[in-house]
């Protein structure tokens, strides 16, 4: 069941907007341009996938929710790994976290593949 996907997506959206404002106003004076850019990429992808979480939560309300559950899990994991690693990288300068970021990207890709799977199988069963 996807009862968690919509509220988690909404919270991630809220935090993404707050993080974007924080980056644009408070961090601009403290971070080097490349680190600020990394932070902004994290915010952007967090917002994209917050919306995706809300969407899969709505799509998975029918009886055939398995692909949407996997998509939601992958989008959430991707947000934690991708955006989270970019935030820590930008704020701390710990460069090895750049190795974690692609794992989040793979999770995002898996989420989109699961969403496509859900759309394909749901459309065929209806």
Coordinates of C-alpha atoms in Angstrom, one line a residue:
X1 CA 0.0 0.0 0.0
X2 CA 1.2 3.5 -0.7
X3 CA -0.3 5.5 2.1
X4 CA 3.1 6.9 2.9
X5 CA 4.0 8.0 -0.6
X6 CA 1.9 11.2 -0.8
X7 CA 2.8 12.6 2.7
X8 CA 6.5 11.8 2.3
X9 CA 6.5 13.3 -1.2
X10 CA 4.8 16.4 0.2
X11 CA 7.3 16.7 3.0
X12 CA 10.2 16.3 0.6
X13 CA 8.6 19.0 -1.6
X14 CA 8.3 21.3 1.4
X15 CA 11.9 20.7 2.4
X16 CA 13.1 21.1 -1.2
X17 CA 11.5 24.5 -1.5
X18 CA 12.9 25.5 1.9
X19 CA 16.3 24.1 0.9
X20 CA 16.2 26.0 -2.4
X21 CA 15.5 29.3 -0.5
X22 CA 18.2 28.5 2.0
X23 CA 20.7 27.9 -0.8
X24 CA 19.8 31.0 -2.7
X25 CA 19.9 33.3 0.2
X26 CA 21.9 32.0 3.1
X27 CA 24.5 29.8 1.5
X28 CA 25.3 32.0 -1.5
X29 CA 27.8 34.0 0.6
X30 CA 29.4 31.0 2.2
X31 CA 29.8 28.3 -0.5
X32 CA 32.1 28.3 -3.5
X33 CA 30.1 28.4 -6.8
X34 CA 30.8 24.7 -7.5
X35 CA 29.5 23.6 -4.1
X36 CA 26.5 25.9 -4.4
X37 CA 25.7 24.4 -7.8
X38 CA 26.0 20.9 -6.3
X39 CA 23.5 21.9 -3.5
X40 CA 21.1 23.3 -6.1
X41 CA 21.3 20.1 -8.2
X42 CA 20.3 18.2 -5.0
X43 CA 17.4 20.5 -4.4
X44 CA 16.2 20.2 -8.0
X45 CA 16.3 16.4 -8.1
X46 CA 14.6 16.3 -4.7
X47 CA 11.7 18.4 -6.0
X48 CA 11.3 16.3 -9.1
X49 CA 11.2 13.1 -7.1
X50 CA 8.9 14.6 -4.4
X51 CA 6.4 15.2 -7.2
X52 CA 7.0 11.7 -8.5
X53 CA 6.3 10.2 -5.1
X54 CA 3.0 12.1 -4.9
X55 CA 2.2 10.8 -8.4
X56 CA 2.9 7.2 -7.7
X57 CA 0.9 7.5 -4.4
X58 CA -2.1 8.6 -6.5
X59 CA -1.5 6.0 -9.2
X60 CA -1.1 3.2 -6.7
X61 CA -4.5 3.7 -5.1
X62 CA -6.1 1.0 -7.2
X63 CA -5.7 -2.7 -6.6
X64 CA -2.6 -3.2 -8.7
X65 CA 0.0 -1.2 -6.8
X66 CA 3.1 -3.4 -6.7
X67 CA 5.1 -1.6 -9.4
X68 CA 4.1 1.8 -7.9
X69 CA 5.3 0.6 -4.4
X70 CA 8.7 -0.3 -5.9
X71 CA 8.8 3.0 -7.8
X72 CA 8.0 5.0 -4.6
X73 CA 10.7 3.1 -2.6
X74 CA 13.2 3.7 -5.3
X75 CA 12.4 7.4 -5.6
X76 CA 12.7 7.8 -1.8
X77 CA 15.9 5.9 -1.7
X78 CA 17.2 7.9 -4.6
X79 CA 16.4 11.2 -2.9
X80 CA 18.2 10.1 0.2
X81 CA 21.3 9.0 -1.6
X82 CA 21.5 11.4 -4.5
X83 CA 20.3 14.7 -2.9
X84 CA 21.5 13.8 0.5
X85 CA 25.0 13.1 -0.6
X86 CA 25.1 16.4 -2.6
X87 CA 23.9 18.3 0.4
X88 CA 26.5 16.8 2.7
X89 CA 29.2 17.3 0.0
X90 CA 28.2 21.0 -0.5
X91 CA 28.0 21.8 3.2
X92 CA 31.0 19.8 4.5
X93 CA 33.3 19.5 1.5
X94 CA 33.7 15.8 2.1
X95 CA 34.6 14.7 -1.5
X96 CA 34.2 10.9 -1.1
X97 CA 30.5 11.4 -0.8
X98 CA 30.5 12.0 -4.6
X99 CA 30.8 8.2 -4.9
X100 CA 27.4 7.8 -3.2
X101 CA 25.6 10.2 -5.6
X102 CA 25.5 7.8 -8.6
X103 CA 23.8 5.1 -6.4
X104 CA 21.0 7.6 -5.9
X105 CA 20.9 8.1 -9.6
X106 CA 20.5 4.4 -10.2
X107 CA 17.7 4.3 -7.7
X108 CA 16.0 7.2 -9.6
X109 CA 16.3 5.2 -12.8
X110 CA 14.9 2.1 -11.2
X111 CA 12.0 4.2 -9.9
X112 CA 11.2 5.5 -13.4
X113 CA 11.5 2.0 -14.8
X114 CA 9.0 0.7 -12.1
X115 CA 6.7 3.6 -12.9
X116 CA 6.8 2.6 -16.6
X117 CA 6.2 -1.0 -15.6
X118 CA 3.2 0.0 -13.5
X119 CA 1.8 2.1 -16.3
X120 CA 2.2 -0.7 -18.8
X121 CA 0.7 -3.5 -16.7
X122 CA -2.1 -1.3 -15.2
X123 CA -3.1 -0.2 -18.7
X124 CA -3.2 -3.8 -20.0
X125 CA -5.2 -5.1 -17.1
X126 CA -7.9 -2.4 -17.1

